[in-house]
């Protein structure tokens, strides 16, 4: 191993800079207070000397593992992989490595994740629905799980803009603004009949999304009479839209529960029925994955800013680590409509 | 916490089944020998009793962390996310959790990953080029890194079908069969001039891929006079193909270094130049990501079976854990051509 990777002792850094040994330790711990210029100076010197704090020893001393566990159903879908990509970078920037754990369905069961406890994560981000949140919390103890939650149409909080009644740490994603804007745009472009192309009925976010679409459609005079059952995959959406349009050729718009389903719908309309999007049928998706910019789709969609969402997750993790006993924390994010070429 | 998650002692399982305490331990360790029916019986009883072995204690006793580190440049690209998705599932199936670590470029530097050492991974899979392999190996000590390596056109092993001279554990991916088949198909469909749409020149796999394309083209009488510089992204490919075709309208095929670049090329041909694929210009990609099946692209591509590749990685990890001192191990995989709609 070359000289630059030799581990120098923290004492040497302290001595060379005339700072305390404790300041050197704190410089490597993003949650410890240190004047920014002092931290920069110490980290620079540490890099120069090739110093790496021993994480295992630190973990033992601090009861911190410097691991964040991310629990999700699959990573192969664009939405998940694009979110997790940003999340890993941001976690690394504050000194955490990311453990990814897959569960076999969109619904989480405690025994899917109970053995994650053995890795002693400092935090857990759970991308699933049907949350036995109290059980998850008591299972992990020290590490409080964080859930991204999609707010439903009829949230029962007195002031849903600023409050949340949930008893767990979460990101409250308000699906309403983006969906309402999309429905208004469809109504304004002359649509009468919208088909809802849904995701798995077992997921709360999908059920809420559908409810908001229905309510908004009613408000703007659109009729959502047809429900096409998808499962968030391109293949299923393609197949179901093909089956559906044979018998229901009058639909003039499709609102899909995610972007990938919208792509499947567009391709079936084009290649099975020779319909043009948006001239003959308009299509709206949900998520705003990068593939929406691919010109063959150029999809108008409801989405959020991934960087903003990840910054919120990072804030929750850091705040929870600083205040283990504080009441449930949350951050709020709004969806918005991203207009591309599949509506007007 | 509900009763079913209470941790029962391993002794209880042993007593109830009339097996030894050691058999119970071995049942949870995929590398320990145990008769399959006995293992099944013990795991079933353990599940019934809600027993979870304490992984931290096991790790201390065995010097195993039950963590595999995966190092890559980005996870948001389809190839990486689809591979890692399968890998995580297969690792979980044999009792390992997956730590994902991002490095800032396709080229790996030791100090990008040196602090991963603190997590004491049992194995490391490195998806990058420009490998200071000896340094990586001596940095991690116990955990030998595994590299997926794309064999170059002029591999200097005496018998490249069965041998490899590399001094590190690796998967030898033979790029040649699939690329040669693709070039033969292009020649057979009447192409004369192929443009190479490359990835970053700093990556070895891209340089080798290009070399094999050039050599195969010469063999089958095609001319590859134009090189378009991409970076494995859709956006860059789209932009470069648009710039290129303004001045070189005579190219009748594009061979792209990855599928996502091929999609960018197809969209520029269609929407900037009104060219039809494959009637006017033929396009071939590399990777065989799931999006190749999306009907708007329907891409003919060179790829491998992701399940086969992951099975090879899992075999390497298990074999290395069983035989820490054995010489460098490798598995060999061939590419093949997957014919869809963008050539004939």
mmCIF file of N, CA, C and O in Angstrom, chain A residues 1 4-5 47 52 55-56 65-67 74-76 78 81-82 84-85 88-89 92 95-102 110-111 114-115 118-119 138-139 234 238 263 267 270-271 290-291 294-297, chain B residues 1 5 47 52 55-56 65-67 74-76 78 81-82 84-85 88-89 92 95-102 110-111 114-115 118-119 138-139 234 238 260 263 267 270-271 290-291 294-297:
data_model
loop_
_atom_site.group_PDB
_atom_site.id
_atom_site.type_symbol
_atom_site.label_atom_id
_atom_site.label_comp_id
_atom_site.label_asym_id
_atom_site.label_seq_id
_atom_site.Cartn_x
_atom_site.Cartn_y
_atom_site.Cartn_z
ATOM 1 N N UNK A 1 0.846 -1.190 0.000
ATOM 2 C CA UNK A 1 0.000 0.000 0.000
ATOM 3 C C UNK A 1 0.887 1.248 0.000
ATOM 4 O O UNK A 1 1.901 1.278 0.668
ATOM 5 N N UNK A 4 0.620 7.272 0.996
ATOM 6 C CA UNK A 4 -0.483 8.190 1.270
ATOM 7 C C UNK A 4 -1.674 7.515 1.930
ATOM 8 O O UNK A 4 -2.592 8.163 2.394
ATOM 9 N N UNK A 5 -1.698 6.180 1.976
ATOM 10 C CA UNK A 5 -2.825 5.514 2.624
ATOM 11 C C UNK A 5 -2.478 4.997 4.002
ATOM 12 O O UNK A 5 -3.273 4.342 4.643
ATOM 13 N N UNK A 47 -6.586 14.828 5.221
ATOM 14 C CA UNK A 47 -6.458 14.322 3.859
ATOM 15 C C UNK A 47 -4.985 14.301 3.458
ATOM 16 O O UNK A 47 -4.499 13.326 2.890
ATOM 17 N N UNK A 52 -7.606 8.403 8.329
ATOM 18 C CA UNK A 52 -8.998 7.949 8.307
ATOM 19 C C UNK A 52 -9.384 7.576 9.721
ATOM 20 O O UNK A 52 -8.734 6.711 10.301
ATOM 21 N N UNK A 55 -13.813 3.772 11.804
ATOM 22 C CA UNK A 55 -15.262 3.872 11.940
ATOM 23 C C UNK A 55 -15.816 2.842 12.920
ATOM 24 O O UNK A 55 -16.750 3.109 13.650
ATOM 25 N N UNK A 56 -15.227 1.650 12.905
ATOM 26 C CA UNK A 56 -15.727 0.598 13.793
ATOM 27 C C UNK A 56 -15.544 1.028 15.249
ATOM 28 O O UNK A 56 -16.460 0.905 16.064
ATOM 29 N N UNK A 65 -23.446 3.373 13.893
ATOM 30 C CA UNK A 65 -22.891 2.456 12.893
ATOM 31 C C UNK A 65 -22.483 3.198 11.623
ATOM 32 O O UNK A 65 -21.794 2.658 10.781
ATOM 33 N N UNK A 66 -22.957 4.422 11.472
ATOM 34 C CA UNK A 66 -22.727 5.201 10.244
ATOM 35 C C UNK A 66 -23.286 4.482 9.016
ATOM 36 O O UNK A 66 -22.761 4.607 7.923
ATOM 37 N N UNK A 67 -24.330 3.726 9.256
ATOM 38 C CA UNK A 67 -25.066 3.053 8.184
ATOM 39 C C UNK A 67 -26.507 3.544 8.208
ATOM 40 O O UNK A 67 -27.120 3.603 9.269
ATOM 41 N N UNK A 74 -38.147 -2.632 -4.946
ATOM 42 C CA UNK A 74 -37.274 -2.940 -6.080
ATOM 43 C C UNK A 74 -36.445 -1.719 -6.414
ATOM 44 O O UNK A 74 -36.839 -0.582 -6.141
ATOM 45 N N UNK A 75 -35.297 -1.954 -7.009
ATOM 46 C CA UNK A 75 -34.402 -0.870 -7.365
ATOM 47 C C UNK A 75 -34.311 -0.731 -8.879
ATOM 48 O O UNK A 75 -33.757 0.222 -9.399
ATOM 49 N N UNK A 76 -34.883 -1.680 -9.615
ATOM 50 C CA UNK A 76 -34.716 -1.664 -11.068
ATOM 51 C C UNK A 76 -35.608 -0.640 -11.750
ATOM 52 O O UNK A 76 -35.371 -0.266 -12.889
ATOM 53 N N UNK A 78 -37.067 3.013 -12.649
ATOM 54 C CA UNK A 78 -36.377 4.305 -12.702
ATOM 55 C C UNK A 78 -36.625 5.209 -11.497
ATOM 56 O O UNK A 78 -35.701 5.840 -11.000
ATOM 57 N N UNK A 81 -34.502 4.023 -8.505
ATOM 58 C CA UNK A 81 -33.052 4.094 -8.704
ATOM 59 C C UNK A 81 -32.586 5.546 -8.777
ATOM 60 O O UNK A 81 -31.506 5.878 -8.306
ATOM 61 N N UNK A 82 -33.407 6.421 -9.348
ATOM 62 C CA UNK A 82 -33.009 7.825 -9.447
ATOM 63 C C UNK A 82 -33.038 8.509 -8.077
ATOM 64 O O UNK A 82 -32.177 9.324 -7.752
ATOM 65 N N UNK A 84 -32.688 6.910 -5.103
ATOM 66 C CA UNK A 84 -31.658 6.311 -4.250
ATOM 67 C C UNK A 84 -30.262 6.773 -4.677
ATOM 68 O O UNK A 84 -29.381 6.959 -3.838
ATOM 69 N N UNK A 85 -30.076 6.992 -5.968
ATOM 70 C CA UNK A 85 -28.795 7.507 -6.463
ATOM 71 C C UNK A 85 -28.437 8.833 -5.770
ATOM 72 O O UNK A 85 -27.324 9.003 -5.262
ATOM 73 N N UNK A 88 -27.847 8.272 -1.865
ATOM 74 C CA UNK A 88 -26.543 7.704 -1.505
ATOM 75 C C UNK A 88 -25.482 8.803 -1.505
ATOM 76 O O UNK A 88 -24.680 8.908 -0.574
ATOM 77 N N UNK A 89 -25.483 9.647 -2.544
ATOM 78 C CA UNK A 89 -24.484 10.725 -2.609
ATOM 79 C C UNK A 89 -24.600 11.657 -1.414
ATOM 80 O O UNK A 89 -23.601 12.037 -0.803
ATOM 81 N N UNK A 92 -23.416 9.972 1.769
ATOM 82 C CA UNK A 92 -21.952 9.893 1.813
ATOM 83 C C UNK A 92 -21.342 11.240 2.191
ATOM 84 O O UNK A 92 -20.356 11.305 2.911
ATOM 85 N N UNK A 95 -21.141 11.522 5.753
ATOM 86 C CA UNK A 95 -20.420 10.473 6.482
ATOM 87 C C UNK A 95 -21.161 9.168 6.714
ATOM 88 O O UNK A 95 -20.752 8.368 7.548
ATOM 89 N N UNK A 96 -22.243 8.928 5.967
ATOM 90 C CA UNK A 96 -22.973 7.671 6.123
ATOM 91 C C UNK A 96 -22.870 6.808 4.867
ATOM 92 O O UNK A 96 -22.922 7.332 3.755
ATOM 93 N N UNK A 97 -22.756 5.509 5.054
ATOM 94 C CA UNK A 97 -22.896 4.593 3.926
ATOM 95 C C UNK A 97 -24.335 4.072 3.909
ATOM 96 O O UNK A 97 -25.037 4.136 4.916
ATOM 97 N N UNK A 98 -24.755 3.588 2.747
ATOM 98 C CA UNK A 98 -26.155 3.224 2.545
ATOM 99 C C UNK A 98 -26.305 1.725 2.350
ATOM 100 O O UNK A 98 -25.667 1.142 1.480
ATOM 101 N N UNK A 99 -27.124 1.131 3.170
ATOM 102 C CA UNK A 99 -27.428 -0.290 3.048
ATOM 103 C C UNK A 99 -28.787 -0.396 2.359
ATOM 104 O O UNK A 99 -29.764 0.171 2.850
ATOM 105 N N UNK A 100 -28.838 -1.074 1.215
ATOM 106 C CA UNK A 100 -30.122 -1.192 0.517
ATOM 107 C C UNK A 100 -30.723 -2.548 0.814
ATOM 108 O O UNK A 100 -30.053 -3.569 0.687
ATOM 109 N N UNK A 101 -31.978 -2.555 1.197
ATOM 110 C CA UNK A 101 -32.634 -3.810 1.532
ATOM 111 C C UNK A 101 -33.950 -3.936 0.781
ATOM 112 O O UNK A 101 -34.800 -3.056 0.847
ATOM 113 N N UNK A 102 -34.092 -5.032 0.037
ATOM 114 C CA UNK A 102 -35.307 -5.241 -0.755
ATOM 115 C C UNK A 102 -36.302 -6.108 -0.005
ATOM 116 O O UNK A 102 -35.922 -7.080 0.643
ATOM 117 N N UNK A 110 -43.123 -6.996 9.151
ATOM 118 C CA UNK A 110 -42.011 -6.849 10.092
ATOM 119 C C UNK A 110 -40.933 -7.895 9.885
ATOM 120 O O UNK A 110 -39.753 -7.606 9.959
ATOM 121 N N UNK A 111 -41.339 -9.136 9.595
ATOM 122 C CA UNK A 111 -40.292 -10.154 9.488
ATOM 123 C C UNK A 111 -39.457 -10.011 8.212
ATOM 124 O O UNK A 111 -38.414 -10.620 8.090
ATOM 125 N N UNK A 114 -36.797 -7.606 9.995
ATOM 126 C CA UNK A 114 -36.362 -7.705 11.391
ATOM 127 C C UNK A 114 -34.870 -8.009 11.500
ATOM 128 O O UNK A 114 -34.216 -7.564 12.425
ATOM 129 N N UNK A 115 -34.316 -8.748 10.532
ATOM 130 C CA UNK A 115 -32.901 -9.061 10.735
ATOM 131 C C UNK A 115 -31.968 -7.912 10.357
ATOM 132 O O UNK A 115 -30.780 -7.940 10.671
ATOM 133 N N UNK A 118 -29.851 -6.316 13.144
ATOM 134 C CA UNK A 118 -28.516 -6.790 13.511
ATOM 135 C C UNK A 118 -27.413 -5.884 12.961
ATOM 136 O O UNK A 118 -26.299 -5.887 13.463
ATOM 137 N N UNK A 119 -27.721 -5.098 11.906
ATOM 138 C CA UNK A 119 -26.704 -4.197 11.355
ATOM 139 C C UNK A 119 -26.674 -2.863 12.099
ATOM 140 O O UNK A 119 -25.878 -2.003 11.783
ATOM 141 N N UNK A 138 -40.651 0.098 17.371
ATOM 142 C CA UNK A 138 -40.198 -0.615 18.569
ATOM 143 C C UNK A 138 -39.191 -1.705 18.211
ATOM 144 O O UNK A 138 -38.329 -2.047 19.003
ATOM 145 N N UNK A 139 -39.266 -2.215 16.987
ATOM 146 C CA UNK A 139 -38.286 -3.217 16.569
ATOM 147 C C UNK A 139 -36.882 -2.638 16.554
ATOM 148 O O UNK A 139 -35.932 -3.240 17.041
ATOM 149 N N UNK A 234 -44.181 -1.064 -17.224
ATOM 150 C CA UNK A 234 -44.450 -0.781 -18.632
ATOM 151 C C UNK A 234 -45.247 -1.924 -19.264
ATOM 152 O O UNK A 234 -46.243 -1.697 -19.957
ATOM 153 N N UNK A 238 -48.973 -1.639 -20.940
ATOM 154 C CA UNK A 238 -49.087 -1.828 -22.386
ATOM 155 C C UNK A 238 -50.181 -2.854 -22.709
ATOM 156 O O UNK A 238 -51.066 -2.625 -23.542
ATOM 157 N N UNK A 263 -45.724 5.380 -20.360
ATOM 158 C CA UNK A 263 -44.975 5.001 -21.567
ATOM 159 C C UNK A 263 -45.601 3.764 -22.230
ATOM 160 O O UNK A 263 -45.719 3.688 -23.449
ATOM 161 N N UNK A 267 -47.210 3.684 -26.051
ATOM 162 C CA UNK A 267 -46.774 2.744 -27.082
ATOM 163 C C UNK A 267 -47.919 1.873 -27.594
ATOM 164 O O UNK A 267 -47.993 1.568 -28.779
ATOM 165 N N UNK A 270 -50.012 4.076 -29.921
ATOM 166 C CA UNK A 270 -49.338 4.296 -31.200
ATOM 167 C C UNK A 270 -49.282 3.064 -32.074
ATOM 168 O O UNK A 270 -49.609 3.098 -33.249
ATOM 169 N N UNK A 271 -48.806 1.951 -31.466
ATOM 170 C CA UNK A 271 -48.447 0.804 -32.294
ATOM 171 C C UNK A 271 -49.561 -0.228 -32.405
ATOM 172 O O UNK A 271 -49.599 -0.987 -33.353
ATOM 173 N N UNK A 290 -36.378 10.742 -15.253
ATOM 174 C CA UNK A 290 -35.579 11.330 -16.324
ATOM 175 C C UNK A 290 -36.045 10.895 -17.709
ATOM 176 O O UNK A 290 -35.910 11.632 -18.682
ATOM 177 N N UNK A 291 -36.580 9.687 -17.811
ATOM 178 C CA UNK A 291 -37.021 9.170 -19.101
ATOM 179 C C UNK A 291 -38.186 9.974 -19.694
ATOM 180 O O UNK A 291 -38.466 9.847 -20.888
ATOM 181 N N UNK A 294 -37.091 11.753 -22.633
ATOM 182 C CA UNK A 294 -36.769 11.036 -23.864
ATOM 183 C C UNK A 294 -37.825 11.428 -24.904
ATOM 184 O O UNK A 294 -39.028 11.319 -24.677
ATOM 185 N N UNK A 295 -37.327 11.863 -26.055
ATOM 186 C CA UNK A 295 -38.180 12.559 -27.003
ATOM 187 C C UNK A 295 -39.313 11.704 -27.567
ATOM 188 O O UNK A 295 -40.354 12.222 -27.955
ATOM 189 N N UNK A 296 -39.116 10.384 -27.615
ATOM 190 C CA UNK A 296 -40.193 9.522 -28.108
ATOM 191 C C UNK A 296 -41.387 9.538 -27.158
ATOM 192 O O UNK A 296 -42.489 9.171 -27.547
ATOM 193 N N UNK A 297 -41.176 9.912 -25.904
ATOM 194 C CA UNK A 297 -42.277 10.003 -24.952
ATOM 195 C C UNK A 297 -42.606 11.460 -24.622
ATOM 196 O O UNK A 297 -43.737 11.872 -24.735
ATOM 197 N N UNK B 1 -43.651 -4.676 21.072
ATOM 198 C CA UNK B 1 -43.329 -5.618 19.981
ATOM 199 C C UNK B 1 -44.164 -6.879 20.201
ATOM 200 O O UNK B 1 -44.331 -7.326 21.328
ATOM 201 N N UNK B 5 -42.073 -11.700 17.523
ATOM 202 C CA UNK B 5 -40.734 -11.172 17.251
ATOM 203 C C UNK B 5 -39.806 -11.290 18.451
ATOM 204 O O UNK B 5 -38.697 -10.806 18.433
ATOM 205 N N UNK B 47 -38.286 -20.005 12.279
ATOM 206 C CA UNK B 47 -39.285 -19.046 11.833
ATOM 207 C C UNK B 47 -40.521 -19.132 12.732
ATOM 208 O O UNK B 47 -41.068 -18.115 13.149
ATOM 209 N N UNK B 52 -34.113 -15.158 15.566
ATOM 210 C CA UNK B 52 -33.163 -14.500 14.671
ATOM 211 C C UNK B 52 -31.786 -14.621 15.291
ATOM 212 O O UNK B 52 -31.591 -14.172 16.414
ATOM 213 N N UNK B 55 -26.724 -11.130 14.513
ATOM 214 C CA UNK B 55 -25.715 -10.994 13.464
ATOM 215 C C UNK B 55 -24.450 -10.306 13.980
ATOM 216 O O UNK B 55 -23.349 -10.641 13.582
ATOM 217 N N UNK B 56 -24.624 -9.331 14.859
ATOM 218 C CA UNK B 56 -23.453 -8.628 15.375
ATOM 219 C C UNK B 56 -22.549 -9.595 16.139
ATOM 220 O O UNK B 56 -21.333 -9.611 15.957
ATOM 221 N N UNK B 65 -18.920 -9.695 8.596
ATOM 222 C CA UNK B 65 -19.850 -8.583 8.803
ATOM 223 C C UNK B 65 -21.199 -8.845 8.139
ATOM 224 O O UNK B 65 -22.163 -8.164 8.395
ATOM 225 N N UNK B 66 -21.242 -9.848 7.246
ATOM 226 C CA UNK B 66 -22.443 -10.121 6.454
ATOM 227 C C UNK B 66 -22.874 -8.912 5.635
ATOM 228 O O UNK B 66 -24.055 -8.716 5.377
ATOM 229 N N UNK B 67 -21.896 -8.122 5.246
ATOM 230 C CA UNK B 67 -22.105 -6.979 4.357
ATOM 231 C C UNK B 67 -21.261 -7.172 3.107
ATOM 232 O O UNK B 67 -20.078 -7.514 3.209
ATOM 233 N N UNK B 74 -22.619 5.386 -10.580
ATOM 234 C CA UNK B 74 -23.971 5.926 -10.435
ATOM 235 C C UNK B 74 -24.966 4.784 -10.445
ATOM 236 O O UNK B 74 -24.712 3.724 -11.001
ATOM 237 N N UNK B 75 -26.098 5.029 -9.834
ATOM 238 C CA UNK B 75 -27.127 4.002 -9.751
ATOM 239 C C UNK B 75 -28.349 4.399 -10.572
ATOM 240 O O UNK B 75 -29.250 3.617 -10.780
ATOM 241 N N UNK B 76 -28.371 5.648 -11.040
ATOM 242 C CA UNK B 76 -29.574 6.132 -11.717
ATOM 243 C C UNK B 76 -29.695 5.601 -13.130
ATOM 244 O O UNK B 76 -30.757 5.650 -13.727
ATOM 245 N N UNK B 78 -30.079 2.860 -16.078
ATOM 246 C CA UNK B 78 -30.788 1.585 -16.056
ATOM 247 C C UNK B 78 -29.884 0.354 -15.899
ATOM 248 O O UNK B 78 -30.206 -0.560 -15.156
ATOM 249 N N UNK B 81 -28.774 -0.040 -12.242
ATOM 250 C CA UNK B 81 -29.855 -0.296 -11.291
ATOM 251 C C UNK B 81 -30.480 -1.670 -11.513
ATOM 252 O O UNK B 81 -30.875 -2.338 -10.566
ATOM 253 N N UNK B 82 -30.532 -2.113 -12.766
ATOM 254 C CA UNK B 82 -31.113 -3.428 -13.038
ATOM 255 C C UNK B 82 -30.190 -4.546 -12.561
ATOM 256 O O UNK B 82 -30.639 -5.565 -12.033
ATOM 257 N N UNK B 84 -27.899 -4.247 -10.070
ATOM 258 C CA UNK B 84 -27.807 -4.204 -8.611
ATOM 259 C C UNK B 84 -29.094 -4.711 -7.967
ATOM 260 O O UNK B 84 -29.068 -5.336 -6.915
ATOM 261 N N UNK B 85 -30.221 -4.469 -8.619
ATOM 262 C CA UNK B 85 -31.496 -4.987 -8.125
ATOM 263 C C UNK B 85 -31.445 -6.515 -7.963
ATOM 264 O O UNK B 85 -31.799 -7.049 -6.911
ATOM 265 N N UNK B 88 -28.800 -7.540 -5.176
ATOM 266 C CA UNK B 88 -29.258 -7.393 -3.787
ATOM 267 C C UNK B 88 -30.128 -8.583 -3.389
ATOM 268 O O UNK B 88 -29.961 -9.162 -2.316
ATOM 269 N N UNK B 89 -31.057 -8.967 -4.274
ATOM 270 C CA UNK B 89 -31.939 -10.104 -3.960
ATOM 271 C C UNK B 89 -31.131 -11.373 -3.730
ATOM 272 O O UNK B 89 -31.388 -12.124 -2.781
ATOM 273 N N UNK B 92 -29.203 -11.224 -0.467
ATOM 274 C CA UNK B 92 -30.084 -11.428 0.685
ATOM 275 C C UNK B 92 -30.428 -12.904 0.849
ATOM 276 O O UNK B 92 -30.513 -13.402 1.961
ATOM 277 N N UNK B 95 -27.928 -14.517 2.855
ATOM 278 C CA UNK B 95 -27.645 -13.960 4.180
ATOM 279 C C UNK B 95 -26.776 -12.718 4.231
ATOM 280 O O UNK B 95 -26.260 -12.368 5.295
ATOM 281 N N UNK B 96 -26.614 -12.027 3.103
ATOM 282 C CA UNK B 96 -25.803 -10.812 3.108
ATOM 283 C C UNK B 96 -26.661 -9.585 2.814
ATOM 284 O O UNK B 96 -27.556 -9.639 1.965
ATOM 285 N N UNK B 97 -26.356 -8.486 3.471
ATOM 286 C CA UNK B 97 -26.952 -7.213 3.088
ATOM 287 C C UNK B 97 -25.955 -6.476 2.197
ATOM 288 O O UNK B 97 -24.759 -6.774 2.199
ATOM 289 N N UNK B 98 -26.476 -5.527 1.418
ATOM 290 C CA UNK B 98 -25.670 -4.865 0.392
ATOM 291 C C UNK B 98 -25.460 -3.403 0.736
ATOM 292 O O UNK B 98 -26.420 -2.658 0.935
ATOM 293 N N UNK B 99 -24.210 -3.004 0.780
ATOM 294 C CA UNK B 99 -23.861 -1.607 1.008
ATOM 295 C C UNK B 99 -23.477 -1.021 -0.354
ATOM 296 O O UNK B 99 -22.585 -1.542 -1.021
ATOM 297 N N UNK B 100 -24.191 0.027 -0.777
ATOM 298 C CA UNK B 100 -23.889 0.621 -2.084
ATOM 299 C C UNK B 100 -23.039 1.856 -1.868
ATOM 300 O O UNK B 100 -23.375 2.727 -1.058
ATOM 301 N N UNK B 101 -21.951 1.944 -2.596
ATOM 302 C CA UNK B 101 -21.059 3.085 -2.442
ATOM 303 C C UNK B 101 -20.772 3.714 -3.793
ATOM 304 O O UNK B 101 -20.328 3.051 -4.724
ATOM 305 N N UNK B 102 -21.049 5.000 -3.916
ATOM 306 C CA UNK B 102 -20.834 5.709 -5.184
ATOM 307 C C UNK B 102 -19.479 6.406 -5.210
ATOM 308 O O UNK B 102 -19.059 6.992 -4.212
ATOM 309 N N UNK B 110 -8.123 5.073 -4.980
ATOM 310 C CA UNK B 110 -8.158 4.390 -3.683
ATOM 311 C C UNK B 110 -8.823 5.234 -2.596
ATOM 312 O O UNK B 110 -9.570 4.713 -1.783
ATOM 313 N N UNK B 111 -8.545 6.542 -2.602
ATOM 314 C CA UNK B 111 -9.122 7.316 -1.493
ATOM 315 C C UNK B 111 -10.630 7.505 -1.626
ATOM 316 O O UNK B 111 -11.287 7.929 -0.688
ATOM 317 N N UNK B 114 -11.396 4.167 0.467
ATOM 318 C CA UNK B 114 -10.611 3.669 1.598
ATOM 319 C C UNK B 114 -11.419 3.647 2.892
ATOM 320 O O UNK B 114 -11.215 2.776 3.721
ATOM 321 N N UNK B 115 -12.366 4.565 3.020
ATOM 322 C CA UNK B 115 -13.063 4.537 4.311
ATOM 323 C C UNK B 115 -14.145 3.457 4.390
ATOM 324 O O UNK B 115 -14.658 3.155 5.465
ATOM 325 N N UNK B 118 -13.672 0.600 6.934
ATOM 326 C CA UNK B 118 -14.161 0.652 8.304
ATOM 327 C C UNK B 118 -15.435 -0.165 8.506
ATOM 328 O O UNK B 118 -15.761 -0.551 9.619
ATOM 329 N N UNK B 119 -16.167 -0.428 7.423
ATOM 330 C CA UNK B 119 -17.389 -1.232 7.536
ATOM 331 C C UNK B 119 -17.086 -2.722 7.482
ATOM 332 O O UNK B 119 -17.974 -3.542 7.578
ATOM 333 N N UNK B 138 -4.788 -4.876 -1.235
ATOM 334 C CA UNK B 138 -4.045 -4.748 0.024
ATOM 335 C C UNK B 138 -4.752 -3.800 0.989
ATOM 336 O O UNK B 138 -4.642 -3.941 2.199
ATOM 337 N N UNK B 139 -5.541 -2.866 0.451
ATOM 338 C CA UNK B 139 -6.299 -1.974 1.328
ATOM 339 C C UNK B 139 -7.310 -2.758 2.160
ATOM 340 O O UNK B 139 -7.434 -2.562 3.361
ATOM 341 N N UNK B 234 -28.266 9.545 -22.429
ATOM 342 C CA UNK B 234 -29.193 9.854 -23.508
ATOM 343 C C UNK B 234 -28.963 11.264 -24.030
ATOM 344 O O UNK B 234 -28.903 11.505 -25.238
ATOM 345 N N UNK B 238 -27.913 12.285 -27.833
ATOM 346 C CA UNK B 238 -28.881 13.001 -28.639
ATOM 347 C C UNK B 238 -28.236 14.247 -29.258
ATOM 348 O O UNK B 238 -28.333 14.507 -30.467
ATOM 349 N N UNK B 260 -28.717 3.292 -23.737
ATOM 350 C CA UNK B 260 -29.270 4.616 -23.484
ATOM 351 C C UNK B 260 -28.778 5.600 -24.541
ATOM 352 O O UNK B 260 -29.538 6.443 -25.037
ATOM 353 N N UNK B 263 -30.766 5.081 -27.658
ATOM 354 C CA UNK B 263 -32.087 5.727 -27.625
ATOM 355 C C UNK B 263 -31.962 7.204 -28.011
ATOM 356 O O UNK B 263 -32.791 7.752 -28.745
ATOM 357 N N UNK B 267 -33.797 8.979 -31.292
ATOM 358 C CA UNK B 267 -34.683 10.139 -31.184
ATOM 359 C C UNK B 267 -34.174 11.327 -31.995
ATOM 360 O O UNK B 267 -34.965 12.067 -32.592
ATOM 361 N N UNK B 270 -34.973 10.556 -35.647
ATOM 362 C CA UNK B 270 -36.403 10.700 -35.925
ATOM 363 C C UNK B 270 -36.872 12.142 -35.908
ATOM 364 O O UNK B 270 -37.573 12.590 -36.808
ATOM 365 N N UNK B 271 -36.528 12.839 -34.809
ATOM 366 C CA UNK B 271 -37.180 14.120 -34.585
ATOM 367 C C UNK B 271 -36.373 15.305 -35.104
ATOM 368 O O UNK B 271 -36.921 16.358 -35.368
ATOM 369 N N UNK B 290 -33.836 -3.353 -19.820
ATOM 370 C CA UNK B 290 -35.260 -3.641 -20.017
ATOM 371 C C UNK B 290 -35.933 -2.645 -20.968
ATOM 372 O O UNK B 290 -36.888 -2.999 -21.666
ATOM 373 N N UNK B 291 -35.441 -1.406 -20.982
ATOM 374 C CA UNK B 291 -36.044 -0.378 -21.838
ATOM 375 C C UNK B 291 -35.890 -0.691 -23.326
ATOM 376 O O UNK B 291 -36.576 -0.086 -24.145
ATOM 377 N N UNK B 294 -39.109 -1.439 -24.787
ATOM 378 C CA UNK B 294 -40.116 -0.385 -24.957
ATOM 379 C C UNK B 294 -40.299 -0.174 -26.454
ATOM 380 O O UNK B 294 -39.338 0.049 -27.192
ATOM 381 N N UNK B 295 -41.544 -0.236 -26.875
ATOM 382 C CA UNK B 295 -41.833 -0.377 -28.295
ATOM 383 C C UNK B 295 -41.386 0.816 -29.140
ATOM 384 O O UNK B 295 -41.100 0.663 -30.316
ATOM 385 N N UNK B 296 -41.308 2.003 -28.543
ATOM 386 C CA UNK B 296 -40.840 3.160 -29.306
ATOM 387 C C UNK B 296 -39.368 3.013 -29.673
ATOM 388 O O UNK B 296 -38.891 3.689 -30.578
ATOM 389 N N UNK B 297 -38.635 2.164 -28.979
ATOM 390 C CA UNK B 297 -37.233 1.925 -29.323
ATOM 391 C C UNK B 297 -37.041 0.534 -29.921
ATOM 392 O O UNK B 297 -36.463 0.392 -30.986
#
